[in-house]
PDB file of C-alpha atoms in Angstrom:
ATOM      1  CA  UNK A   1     -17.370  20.009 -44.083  1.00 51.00           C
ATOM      2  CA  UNK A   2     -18.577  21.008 -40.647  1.00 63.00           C
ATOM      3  CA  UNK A   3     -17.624  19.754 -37.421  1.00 77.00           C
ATOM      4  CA  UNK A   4     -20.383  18.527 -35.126  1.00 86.00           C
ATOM      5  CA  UNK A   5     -19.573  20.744 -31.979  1.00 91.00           C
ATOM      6  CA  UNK A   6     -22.161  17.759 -29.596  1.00 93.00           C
ATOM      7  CA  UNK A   7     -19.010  16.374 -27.989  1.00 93.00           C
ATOM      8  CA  UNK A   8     -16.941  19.483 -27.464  1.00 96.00           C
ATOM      9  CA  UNK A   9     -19.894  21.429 -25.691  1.00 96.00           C
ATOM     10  CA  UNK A  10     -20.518  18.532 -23.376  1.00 95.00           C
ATOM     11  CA  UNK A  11     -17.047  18.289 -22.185  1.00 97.00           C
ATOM     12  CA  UNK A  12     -16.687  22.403 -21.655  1.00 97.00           C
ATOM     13  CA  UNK A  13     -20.013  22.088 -19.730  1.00 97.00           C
ATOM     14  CA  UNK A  14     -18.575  19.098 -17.236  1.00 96.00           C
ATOM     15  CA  UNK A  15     -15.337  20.508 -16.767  1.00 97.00           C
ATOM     16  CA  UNK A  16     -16.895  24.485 -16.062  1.00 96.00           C
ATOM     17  CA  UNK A  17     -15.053  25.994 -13.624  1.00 94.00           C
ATOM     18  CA  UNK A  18     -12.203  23.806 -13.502  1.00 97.00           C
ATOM     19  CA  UNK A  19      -9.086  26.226 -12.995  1.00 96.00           C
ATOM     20  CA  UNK A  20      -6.768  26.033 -16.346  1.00 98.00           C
ATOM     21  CA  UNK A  21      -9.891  25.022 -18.576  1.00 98.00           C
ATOM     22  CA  UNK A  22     -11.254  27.464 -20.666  1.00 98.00           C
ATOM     23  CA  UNK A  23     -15.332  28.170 -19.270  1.00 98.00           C
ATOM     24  CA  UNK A  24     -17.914  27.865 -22.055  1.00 97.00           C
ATOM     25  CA  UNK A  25     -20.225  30.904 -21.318  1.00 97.00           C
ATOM     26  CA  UNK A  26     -22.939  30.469 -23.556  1.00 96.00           C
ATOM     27  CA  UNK A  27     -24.057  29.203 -27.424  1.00 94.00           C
ATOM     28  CA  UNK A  28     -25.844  30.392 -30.174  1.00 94.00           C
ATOM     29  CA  UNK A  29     -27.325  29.361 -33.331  1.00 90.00           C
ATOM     30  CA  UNK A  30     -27.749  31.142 -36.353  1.00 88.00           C
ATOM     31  CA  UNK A  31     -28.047  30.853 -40.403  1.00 85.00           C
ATOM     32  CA  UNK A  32     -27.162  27.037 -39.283  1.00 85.00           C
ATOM     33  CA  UNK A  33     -23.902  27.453 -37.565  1.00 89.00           C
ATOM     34  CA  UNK A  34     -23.191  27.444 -34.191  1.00 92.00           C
ATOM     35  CA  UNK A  35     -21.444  29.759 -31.812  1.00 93.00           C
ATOM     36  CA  UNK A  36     -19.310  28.972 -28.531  1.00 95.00           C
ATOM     37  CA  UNK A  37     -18.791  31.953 -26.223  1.00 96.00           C
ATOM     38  CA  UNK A  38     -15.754  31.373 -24.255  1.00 97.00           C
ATOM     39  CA  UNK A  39     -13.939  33.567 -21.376  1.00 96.00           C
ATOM     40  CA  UNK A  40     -11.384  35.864 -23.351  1.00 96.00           C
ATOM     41  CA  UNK A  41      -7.965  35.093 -22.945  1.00 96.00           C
ATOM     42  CA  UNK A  42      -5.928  38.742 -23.210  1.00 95.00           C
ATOM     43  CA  UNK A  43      -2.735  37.226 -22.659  1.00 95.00           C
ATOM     44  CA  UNK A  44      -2.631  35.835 -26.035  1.00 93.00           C
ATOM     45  CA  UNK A  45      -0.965  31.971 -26.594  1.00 92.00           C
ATOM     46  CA  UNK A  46       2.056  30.557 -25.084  1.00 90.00           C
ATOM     47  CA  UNK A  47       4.162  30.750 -28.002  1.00 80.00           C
ATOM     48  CA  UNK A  48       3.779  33.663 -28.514  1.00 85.00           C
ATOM     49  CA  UNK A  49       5.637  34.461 -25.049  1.00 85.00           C
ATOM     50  CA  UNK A  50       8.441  32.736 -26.156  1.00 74.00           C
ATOM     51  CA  UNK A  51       8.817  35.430 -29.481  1.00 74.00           C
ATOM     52  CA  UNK A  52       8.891  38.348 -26.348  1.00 79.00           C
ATOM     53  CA  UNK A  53      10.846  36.770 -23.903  1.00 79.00           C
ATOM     54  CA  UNK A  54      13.289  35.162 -26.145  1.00 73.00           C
ATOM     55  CA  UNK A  55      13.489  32.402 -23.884  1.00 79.00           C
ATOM     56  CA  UNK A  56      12.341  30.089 -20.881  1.00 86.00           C
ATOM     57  CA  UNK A  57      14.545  29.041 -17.428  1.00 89.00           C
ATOM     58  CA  UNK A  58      14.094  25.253 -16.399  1.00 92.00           C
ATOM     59  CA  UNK A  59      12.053  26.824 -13.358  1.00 91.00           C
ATOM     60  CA  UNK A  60       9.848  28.655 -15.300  1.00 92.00           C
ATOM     61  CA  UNK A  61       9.511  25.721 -18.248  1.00 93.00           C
ATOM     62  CA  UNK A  62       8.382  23.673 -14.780  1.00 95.00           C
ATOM     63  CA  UNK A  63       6.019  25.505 -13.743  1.00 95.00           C
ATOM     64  CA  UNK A  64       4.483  25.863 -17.147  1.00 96.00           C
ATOM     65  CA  UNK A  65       4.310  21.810 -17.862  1.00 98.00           C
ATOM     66  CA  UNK A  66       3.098  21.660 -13.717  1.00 98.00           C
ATOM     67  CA  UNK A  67      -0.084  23.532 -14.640  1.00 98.00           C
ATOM     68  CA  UNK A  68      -0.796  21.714 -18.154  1.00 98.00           C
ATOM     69  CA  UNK A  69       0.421  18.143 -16.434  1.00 99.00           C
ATOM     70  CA  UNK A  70      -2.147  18.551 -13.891  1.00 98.00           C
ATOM     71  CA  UNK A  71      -4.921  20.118 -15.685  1.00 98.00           C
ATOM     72  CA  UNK A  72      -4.643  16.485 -18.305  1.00 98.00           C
ATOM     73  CA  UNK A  73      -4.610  14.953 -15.153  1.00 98.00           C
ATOM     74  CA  UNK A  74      -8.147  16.300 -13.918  1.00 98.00           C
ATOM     75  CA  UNK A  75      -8.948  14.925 -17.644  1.00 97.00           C
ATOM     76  CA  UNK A  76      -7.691  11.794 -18.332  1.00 95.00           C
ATOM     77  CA  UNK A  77      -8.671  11.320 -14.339  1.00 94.00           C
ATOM     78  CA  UNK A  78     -12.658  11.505 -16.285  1.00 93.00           C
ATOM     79  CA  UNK A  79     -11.832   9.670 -18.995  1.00 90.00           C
ATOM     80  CA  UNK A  80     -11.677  12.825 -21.253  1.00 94.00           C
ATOM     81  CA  UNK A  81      -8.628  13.254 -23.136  1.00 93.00           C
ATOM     82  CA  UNK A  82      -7.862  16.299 -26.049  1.00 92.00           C
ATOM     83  CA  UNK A  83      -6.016  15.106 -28.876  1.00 88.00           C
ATOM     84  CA  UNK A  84      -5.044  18.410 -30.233  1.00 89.00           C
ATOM     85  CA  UNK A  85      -2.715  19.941 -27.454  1.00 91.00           C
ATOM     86  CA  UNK A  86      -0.495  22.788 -28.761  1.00 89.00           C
ATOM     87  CA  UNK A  87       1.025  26.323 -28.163  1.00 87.00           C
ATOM     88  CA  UNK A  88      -1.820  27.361 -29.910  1.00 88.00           C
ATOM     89  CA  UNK A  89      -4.822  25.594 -27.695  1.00 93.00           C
ATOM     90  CA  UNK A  90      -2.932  26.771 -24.722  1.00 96.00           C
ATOM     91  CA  UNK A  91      -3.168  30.461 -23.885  1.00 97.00           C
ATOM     92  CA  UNK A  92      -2.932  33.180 -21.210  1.00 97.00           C
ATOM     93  CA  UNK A  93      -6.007  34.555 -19.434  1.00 96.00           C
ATOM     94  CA  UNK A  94      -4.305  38.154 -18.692  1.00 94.00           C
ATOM     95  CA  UNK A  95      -1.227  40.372 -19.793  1.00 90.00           C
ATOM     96  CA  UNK A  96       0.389  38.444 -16.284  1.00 89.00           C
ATOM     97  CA  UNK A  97       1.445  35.833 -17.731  1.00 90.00           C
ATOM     98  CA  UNK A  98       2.009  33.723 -14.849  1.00 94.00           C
ATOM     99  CA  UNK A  99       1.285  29.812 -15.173  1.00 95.00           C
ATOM    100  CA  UNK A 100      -1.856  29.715 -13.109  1.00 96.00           C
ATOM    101  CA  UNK A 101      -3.134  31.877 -15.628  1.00 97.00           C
ATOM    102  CA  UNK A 102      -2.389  29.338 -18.361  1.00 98.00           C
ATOM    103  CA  UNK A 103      -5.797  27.716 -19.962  1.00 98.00           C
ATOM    104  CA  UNK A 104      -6.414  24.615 -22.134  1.00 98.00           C
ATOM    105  CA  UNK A 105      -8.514  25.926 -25.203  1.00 97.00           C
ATOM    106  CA  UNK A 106     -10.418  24.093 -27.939  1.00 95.00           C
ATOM    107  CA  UNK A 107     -11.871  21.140 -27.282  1.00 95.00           C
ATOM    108  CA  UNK A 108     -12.871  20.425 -31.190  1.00 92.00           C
ATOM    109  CA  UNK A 109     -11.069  17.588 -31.111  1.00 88.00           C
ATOM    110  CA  UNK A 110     -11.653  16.051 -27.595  1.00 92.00           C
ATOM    111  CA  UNK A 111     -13.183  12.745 -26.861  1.00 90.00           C
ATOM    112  CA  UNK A 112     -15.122  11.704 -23.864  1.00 90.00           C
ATOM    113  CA  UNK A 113     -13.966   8.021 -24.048  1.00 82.00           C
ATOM    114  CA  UNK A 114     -16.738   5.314 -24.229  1.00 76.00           C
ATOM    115  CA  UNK A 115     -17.262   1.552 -23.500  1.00 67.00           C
ATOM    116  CA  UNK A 116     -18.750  -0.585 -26.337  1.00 61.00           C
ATOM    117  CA  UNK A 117     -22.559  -0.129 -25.104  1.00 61.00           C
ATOM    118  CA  UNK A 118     -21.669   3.876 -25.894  1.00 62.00           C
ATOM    119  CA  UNK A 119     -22.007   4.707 -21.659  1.00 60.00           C
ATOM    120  CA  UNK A 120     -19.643   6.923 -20.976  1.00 62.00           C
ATOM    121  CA  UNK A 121     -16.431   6.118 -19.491  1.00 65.00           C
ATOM    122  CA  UNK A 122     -16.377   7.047 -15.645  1.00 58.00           C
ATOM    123  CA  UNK A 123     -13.205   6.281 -13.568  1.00 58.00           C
ATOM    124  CA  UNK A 124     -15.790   3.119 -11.477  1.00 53.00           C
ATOM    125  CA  UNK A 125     -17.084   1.942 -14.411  1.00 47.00           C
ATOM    126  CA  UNK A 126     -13.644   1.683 -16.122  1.00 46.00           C
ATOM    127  CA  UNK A 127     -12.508  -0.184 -13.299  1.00 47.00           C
ATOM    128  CA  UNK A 128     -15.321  -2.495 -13.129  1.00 46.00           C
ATOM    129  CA  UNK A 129     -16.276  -3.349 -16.352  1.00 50.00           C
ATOM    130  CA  UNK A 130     -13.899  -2.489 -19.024  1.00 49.00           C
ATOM    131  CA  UNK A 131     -12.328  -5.086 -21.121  1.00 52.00           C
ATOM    132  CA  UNK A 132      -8.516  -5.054 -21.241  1.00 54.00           C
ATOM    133  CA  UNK A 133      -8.664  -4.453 -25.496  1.00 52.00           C
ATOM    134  CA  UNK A 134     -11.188  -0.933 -24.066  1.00 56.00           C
ATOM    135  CA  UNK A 135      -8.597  -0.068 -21.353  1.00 55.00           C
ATOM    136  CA  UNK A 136      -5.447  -0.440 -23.672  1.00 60.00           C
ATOM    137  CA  UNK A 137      -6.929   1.910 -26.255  1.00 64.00           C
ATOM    138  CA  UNK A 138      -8.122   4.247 -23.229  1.00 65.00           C
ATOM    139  CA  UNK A 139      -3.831   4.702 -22.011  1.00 69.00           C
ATOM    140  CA  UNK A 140      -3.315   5.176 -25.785  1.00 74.00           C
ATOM    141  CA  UNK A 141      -5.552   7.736 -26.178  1.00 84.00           C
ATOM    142  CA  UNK A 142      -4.390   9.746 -23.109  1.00 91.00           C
ATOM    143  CA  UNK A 143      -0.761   8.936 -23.904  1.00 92.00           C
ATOM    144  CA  UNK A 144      -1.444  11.422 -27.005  1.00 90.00           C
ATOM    145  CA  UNK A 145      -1.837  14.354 -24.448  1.00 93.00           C
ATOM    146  CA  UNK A 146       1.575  13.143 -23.126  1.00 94.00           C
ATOM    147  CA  UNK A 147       3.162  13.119 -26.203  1.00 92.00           C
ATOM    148  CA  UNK A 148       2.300  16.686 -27.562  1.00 91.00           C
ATOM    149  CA  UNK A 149       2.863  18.114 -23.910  1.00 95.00           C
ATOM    150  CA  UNK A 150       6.250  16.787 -24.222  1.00 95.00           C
ATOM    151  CA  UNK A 151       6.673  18.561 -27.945  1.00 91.00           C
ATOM    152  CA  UNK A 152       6.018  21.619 -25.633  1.00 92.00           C
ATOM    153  CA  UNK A 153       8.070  20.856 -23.233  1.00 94.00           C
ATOM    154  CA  UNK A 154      10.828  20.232 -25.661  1.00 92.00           C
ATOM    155  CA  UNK A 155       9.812  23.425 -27.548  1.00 89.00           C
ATOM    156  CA  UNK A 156       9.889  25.613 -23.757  1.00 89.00           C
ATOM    157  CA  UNK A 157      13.382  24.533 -23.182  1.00 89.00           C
ATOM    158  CA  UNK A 158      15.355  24.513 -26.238  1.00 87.00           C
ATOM    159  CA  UNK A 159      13.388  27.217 -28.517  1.00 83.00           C
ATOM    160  CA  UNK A 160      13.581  24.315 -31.337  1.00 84.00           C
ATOM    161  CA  UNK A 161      10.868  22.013 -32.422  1.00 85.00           C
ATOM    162  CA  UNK A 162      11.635  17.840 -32.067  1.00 88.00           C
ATOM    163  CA  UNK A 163      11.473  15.724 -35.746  1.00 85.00           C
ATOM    164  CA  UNK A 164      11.099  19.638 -37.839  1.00 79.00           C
ATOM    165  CA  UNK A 165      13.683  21.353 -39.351  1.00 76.00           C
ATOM    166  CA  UNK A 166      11.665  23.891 -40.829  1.00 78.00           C
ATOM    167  CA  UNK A 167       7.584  25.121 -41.308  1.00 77.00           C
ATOM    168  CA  UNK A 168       7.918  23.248 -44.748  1.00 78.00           C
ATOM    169  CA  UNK A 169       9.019  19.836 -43.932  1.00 80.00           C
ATOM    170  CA  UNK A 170       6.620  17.142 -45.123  1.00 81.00           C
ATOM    171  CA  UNK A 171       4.097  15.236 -43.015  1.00 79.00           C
ATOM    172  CA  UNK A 172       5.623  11.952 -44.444  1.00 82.00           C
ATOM    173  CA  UNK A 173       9.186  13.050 -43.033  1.00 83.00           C
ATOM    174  CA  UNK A 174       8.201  13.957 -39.522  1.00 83.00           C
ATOM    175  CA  UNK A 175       6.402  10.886 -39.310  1.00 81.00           C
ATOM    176  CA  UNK A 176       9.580   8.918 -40.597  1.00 84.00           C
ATOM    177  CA  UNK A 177      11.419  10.858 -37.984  1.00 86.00           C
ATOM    178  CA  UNK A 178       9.512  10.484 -35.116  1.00 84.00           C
ATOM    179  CA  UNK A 179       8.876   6.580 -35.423  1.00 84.00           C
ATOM    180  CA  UNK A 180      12.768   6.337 -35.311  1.00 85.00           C
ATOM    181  CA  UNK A 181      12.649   7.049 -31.717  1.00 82.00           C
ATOM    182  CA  UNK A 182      12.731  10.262 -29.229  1.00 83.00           C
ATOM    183  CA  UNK A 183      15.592  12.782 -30.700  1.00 90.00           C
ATOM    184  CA  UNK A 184      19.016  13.033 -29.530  1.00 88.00           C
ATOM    185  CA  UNK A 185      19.846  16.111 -27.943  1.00 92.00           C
ATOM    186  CA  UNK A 186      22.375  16.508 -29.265  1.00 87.00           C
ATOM    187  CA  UNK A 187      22.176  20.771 -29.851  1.00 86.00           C
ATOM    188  CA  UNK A 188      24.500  22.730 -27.700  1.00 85.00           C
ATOM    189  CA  UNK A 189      21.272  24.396 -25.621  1.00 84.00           C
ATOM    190  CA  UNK A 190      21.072  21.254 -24.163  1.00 90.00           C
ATOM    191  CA  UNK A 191      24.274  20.763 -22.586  1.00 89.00           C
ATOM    192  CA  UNK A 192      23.102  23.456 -20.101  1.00 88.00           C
ATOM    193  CA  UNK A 193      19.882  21.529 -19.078  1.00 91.00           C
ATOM    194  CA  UNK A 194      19.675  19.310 -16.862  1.00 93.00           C
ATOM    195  CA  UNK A 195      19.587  15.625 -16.544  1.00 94.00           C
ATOM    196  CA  UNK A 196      16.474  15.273 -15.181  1.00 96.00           C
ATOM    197  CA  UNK A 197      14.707  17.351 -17.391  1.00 95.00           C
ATOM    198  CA  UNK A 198      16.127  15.540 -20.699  1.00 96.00           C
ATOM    199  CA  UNK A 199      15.125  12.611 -19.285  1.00 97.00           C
ATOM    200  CA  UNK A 200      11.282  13.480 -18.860  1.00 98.00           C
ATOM    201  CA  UNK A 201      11.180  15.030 -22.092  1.00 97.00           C
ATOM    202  CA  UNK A 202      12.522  11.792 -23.807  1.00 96.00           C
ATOM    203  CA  UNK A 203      10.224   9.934 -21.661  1.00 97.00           C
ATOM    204  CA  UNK A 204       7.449  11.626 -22.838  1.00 95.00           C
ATOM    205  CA  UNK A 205       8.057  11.431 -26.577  1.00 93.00           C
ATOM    206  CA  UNK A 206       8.772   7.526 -26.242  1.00 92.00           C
ATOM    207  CA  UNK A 207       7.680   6.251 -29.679  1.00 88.00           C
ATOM    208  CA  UNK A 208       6.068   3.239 -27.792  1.00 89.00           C
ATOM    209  CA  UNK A 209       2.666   5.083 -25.897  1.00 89.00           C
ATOM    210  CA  UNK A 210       2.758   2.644 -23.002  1.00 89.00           C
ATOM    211  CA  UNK A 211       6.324   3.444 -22.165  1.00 93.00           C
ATOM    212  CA  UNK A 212       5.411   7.667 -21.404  1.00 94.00           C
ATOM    213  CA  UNK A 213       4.538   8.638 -18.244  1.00 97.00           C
ATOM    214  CA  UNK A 214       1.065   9.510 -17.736  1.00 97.00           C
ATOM    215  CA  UNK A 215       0.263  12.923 -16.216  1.00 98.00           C
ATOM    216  CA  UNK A 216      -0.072  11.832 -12.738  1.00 98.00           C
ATOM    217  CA  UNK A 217       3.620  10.973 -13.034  1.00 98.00           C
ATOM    218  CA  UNK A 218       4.734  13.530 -14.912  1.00 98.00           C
ATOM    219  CA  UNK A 219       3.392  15.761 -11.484  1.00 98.00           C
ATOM    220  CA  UNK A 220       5.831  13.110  -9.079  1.00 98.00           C
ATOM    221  CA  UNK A 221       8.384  13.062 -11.663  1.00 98.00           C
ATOM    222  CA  UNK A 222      11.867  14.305  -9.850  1.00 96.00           C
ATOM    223  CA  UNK A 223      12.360  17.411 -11.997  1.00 96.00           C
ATOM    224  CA  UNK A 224       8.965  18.622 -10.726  1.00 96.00           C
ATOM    225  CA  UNK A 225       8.864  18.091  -7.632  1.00 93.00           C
ATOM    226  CA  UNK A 226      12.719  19.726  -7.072  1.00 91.00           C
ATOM    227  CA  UNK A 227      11.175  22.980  -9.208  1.00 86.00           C
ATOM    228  CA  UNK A 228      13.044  25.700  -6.710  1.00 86.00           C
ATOM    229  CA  UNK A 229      16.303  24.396  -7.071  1.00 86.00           C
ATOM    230  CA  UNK A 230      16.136  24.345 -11.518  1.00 85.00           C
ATOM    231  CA  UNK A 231      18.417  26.711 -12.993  1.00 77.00           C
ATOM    232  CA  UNK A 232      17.260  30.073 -13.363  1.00 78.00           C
ATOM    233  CA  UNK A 233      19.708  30.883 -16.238  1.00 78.00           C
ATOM    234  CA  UNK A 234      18.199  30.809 -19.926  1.00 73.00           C
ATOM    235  CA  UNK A 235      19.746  27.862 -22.002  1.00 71.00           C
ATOM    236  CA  UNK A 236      19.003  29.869 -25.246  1.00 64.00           C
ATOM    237  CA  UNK A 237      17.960  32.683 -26.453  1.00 63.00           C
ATOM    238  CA  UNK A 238      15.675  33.605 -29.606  1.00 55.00           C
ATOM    239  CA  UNK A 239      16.370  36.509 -31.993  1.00 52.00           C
ATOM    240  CA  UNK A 240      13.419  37.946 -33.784  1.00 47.00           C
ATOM    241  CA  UNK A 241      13.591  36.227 -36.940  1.00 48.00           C
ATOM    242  CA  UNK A 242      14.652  32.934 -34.930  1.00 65.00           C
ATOM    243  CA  UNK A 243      11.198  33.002 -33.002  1.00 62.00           C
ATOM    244  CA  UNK A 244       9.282  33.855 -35.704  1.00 67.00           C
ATOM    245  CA  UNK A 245      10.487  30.976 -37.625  1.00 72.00           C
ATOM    246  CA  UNK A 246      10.306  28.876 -34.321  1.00 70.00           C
ATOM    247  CA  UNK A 247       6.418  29.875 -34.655  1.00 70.00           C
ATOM    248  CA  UNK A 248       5.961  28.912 -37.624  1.00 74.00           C
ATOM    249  CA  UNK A 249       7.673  25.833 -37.270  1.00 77.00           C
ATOM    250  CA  UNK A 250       5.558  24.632 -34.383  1.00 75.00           C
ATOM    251  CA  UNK A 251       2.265  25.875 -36.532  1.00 74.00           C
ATOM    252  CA  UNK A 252       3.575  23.705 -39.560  1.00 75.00           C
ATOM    253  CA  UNK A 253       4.218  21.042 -37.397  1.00 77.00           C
ATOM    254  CA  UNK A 254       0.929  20.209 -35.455  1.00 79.00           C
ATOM    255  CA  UNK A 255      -0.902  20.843 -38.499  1.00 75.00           C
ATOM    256  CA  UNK A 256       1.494  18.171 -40.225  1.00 71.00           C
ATOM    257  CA  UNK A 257       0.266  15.434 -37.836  1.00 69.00           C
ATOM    258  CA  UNK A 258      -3.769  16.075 -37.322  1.00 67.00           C
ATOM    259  CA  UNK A 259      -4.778  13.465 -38.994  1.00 51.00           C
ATOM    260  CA  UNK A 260      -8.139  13.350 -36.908  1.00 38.00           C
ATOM    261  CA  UNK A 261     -11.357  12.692 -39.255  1.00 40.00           C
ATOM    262  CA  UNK A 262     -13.994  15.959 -38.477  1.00 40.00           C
ATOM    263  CA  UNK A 263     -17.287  14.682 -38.366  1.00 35.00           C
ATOM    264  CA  UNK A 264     -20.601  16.180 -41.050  1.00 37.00           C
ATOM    265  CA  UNK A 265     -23.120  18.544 -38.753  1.00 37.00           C
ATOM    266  CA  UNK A 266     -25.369  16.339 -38.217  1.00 41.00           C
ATOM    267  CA  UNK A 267     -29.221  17.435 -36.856  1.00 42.00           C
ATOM    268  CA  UNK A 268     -29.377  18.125 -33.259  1.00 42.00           C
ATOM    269  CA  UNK A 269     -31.549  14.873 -32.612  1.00 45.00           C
ATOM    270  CA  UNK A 270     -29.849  12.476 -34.502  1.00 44.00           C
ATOM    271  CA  UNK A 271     -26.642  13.395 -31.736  1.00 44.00           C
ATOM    272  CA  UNK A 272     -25.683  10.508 -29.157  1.00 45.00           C
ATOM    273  CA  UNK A 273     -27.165  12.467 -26.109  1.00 45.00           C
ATOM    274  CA  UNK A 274     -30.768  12.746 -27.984  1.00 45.00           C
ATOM    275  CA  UNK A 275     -31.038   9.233 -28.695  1.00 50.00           C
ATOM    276  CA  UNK A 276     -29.720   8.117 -25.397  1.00 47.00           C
ATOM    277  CA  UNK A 277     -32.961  10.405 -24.629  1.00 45.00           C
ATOM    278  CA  UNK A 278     -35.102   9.093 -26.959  1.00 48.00           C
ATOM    279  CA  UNK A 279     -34.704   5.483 -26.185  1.00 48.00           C
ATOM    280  CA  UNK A 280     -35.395   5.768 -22.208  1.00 45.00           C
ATOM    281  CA  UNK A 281     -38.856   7.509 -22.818  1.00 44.00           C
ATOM    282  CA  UNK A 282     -39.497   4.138 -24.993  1.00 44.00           C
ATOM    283  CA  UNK A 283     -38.568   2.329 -21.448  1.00 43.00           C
ATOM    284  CA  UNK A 284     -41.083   2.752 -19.079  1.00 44.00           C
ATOM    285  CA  UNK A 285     -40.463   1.587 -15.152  1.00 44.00           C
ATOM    286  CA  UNK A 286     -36.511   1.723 -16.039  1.00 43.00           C
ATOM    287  CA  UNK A 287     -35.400   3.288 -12.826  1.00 42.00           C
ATOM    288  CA  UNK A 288     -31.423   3.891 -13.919  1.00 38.00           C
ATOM    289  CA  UNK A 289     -30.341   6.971 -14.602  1.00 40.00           C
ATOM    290  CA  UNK A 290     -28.531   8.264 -17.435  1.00 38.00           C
ATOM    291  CA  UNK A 291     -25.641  10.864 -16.686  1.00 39.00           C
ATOM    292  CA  UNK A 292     -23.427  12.932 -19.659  1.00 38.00           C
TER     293      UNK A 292
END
């Protein structure tokens, strides 16, 4: 089964240039399969910083979920949201390793949300027109962004993974685990963390999607906006074999709960865009404009 790649190119094209988005540089076809050429990231993924560094202060977990928080917020701001947000989608442009250098990969997954009459979503036309049923499904979607950024979040500061005990736990058990609520705690890292940041991080993996914060208030929330006076002491920290079962863990995890349907190739004029395309040339003296 092959993934039809129409929706991800036309969100990497909208978004290029957009700091903390990876820039799609150019695409080719060949022997019926099609190639995205993206910036190279030499810093390699965020995880894997965590098996080096053995672990993360509050300041520098901040600074990370600042960067991704506002980067969903340009997003979800354009009614674009990614669905499949994880250490291993998020990765370092250079050997630096600073957060500005932190970029939201593959968009296989991402949806450019859409009223009923298939026009895309714009921030005026969501405000104008939508129904409430279109807008309620619109916070869902982009409170799914929310919930795997807190997963990282929760992952940055503890160096465990929430609802997994281990890379083999079942998908049927992590979903029993997280729909009884946002976990405890309870683990002795987290008596050194502070209150504010356990309380965004439980906020964020409310069961209930219109209870998390969305990621223009994840950027007010208190713990960000006091970042220079977070602890700069470690809460944890990872041995070797600890981190590379963390990894694998977090790998088992996601992979656990995408339960998103990929979509057959299709040809390239039977895509949305094309018959948009197809359908004004059958419309003359229509004077709108159609925009992607």
């Amino acid at each position: 089964m092959q993934q039809d790649p129409t929706e991800e190119i036309q969100i990497l094209l909208r978004f290029k240039g957009v700091p903390n988005i990876i820039t799609l540089r150019d695409i080719y076809e060949c022997n019926s399969k099609i190639y995205l050429v993206t910036d190279y990231m030499s810093g390699g993924e965020l995880l894997d910083k965590i098996m080096r560094q053995k672990s993360f202060t509050e300041m520098e977990a901040c600074a990370i979920v600042e960067v991704l928080a506002s980067t969903l917020n340009i997003l979800h701001n354009q009614m674009v949201v990614h669905r499949d947000l994880k250490p291993s989608n998020i990765l370092y442009a250079d050997a630096n390793e600073s957060p500005k250098s932190l970029y939201i990969c593959d968009f296989g997954f991402a949806k450019q949300l859409r009223a009923e009459n298939g026009l895309l979503m714009t921030p005026c036309y969501t405000a104008q027109f939508a129904a409430p049923e279109v807008l309620k499904m619109q916070g869902y979607e982009k409170a799914c962004d929310i919930w795997s950024l807190g997963v990282i979040l929760y992952t940055i500061l503890s160096g465990r993974i929430p609802f997994a005990t281990g890379p083999n736990d079942p998908p049927d058990v992590i979903l029993q685990r997280i729909e009884m609520g946002p976990p405890q705690l309870k683990e002795s890292c987290w008596n050194s963390i502070s209150n504010e940041a356990k309380q965004l991080v439980l906020s964020m993996l409310n069961v209930d999607p219109s209870q998390r914060p969305t990621a223009a208030e994840i950027l007010s929330d208190p713990w960000i906006k006091n970042r220079n006076s977070l602890s700069k002491n470690p809460p944890y920290s990872l041995q070797l074999p600890d981190a590379q079962t963390v990894k694998a863990t977090v790998v088992g995890f996601f992979k656990a709960l995408k339960s998103s349907p990929k979509t057959e190739l299709e040809p390239v004029g039977s895509s949305f865009l094309a018959q948009r395309r197809a359908k004004s040339k059958t419309l003359p003296g229509d004077g709108s404009n159609s925009s992607t």
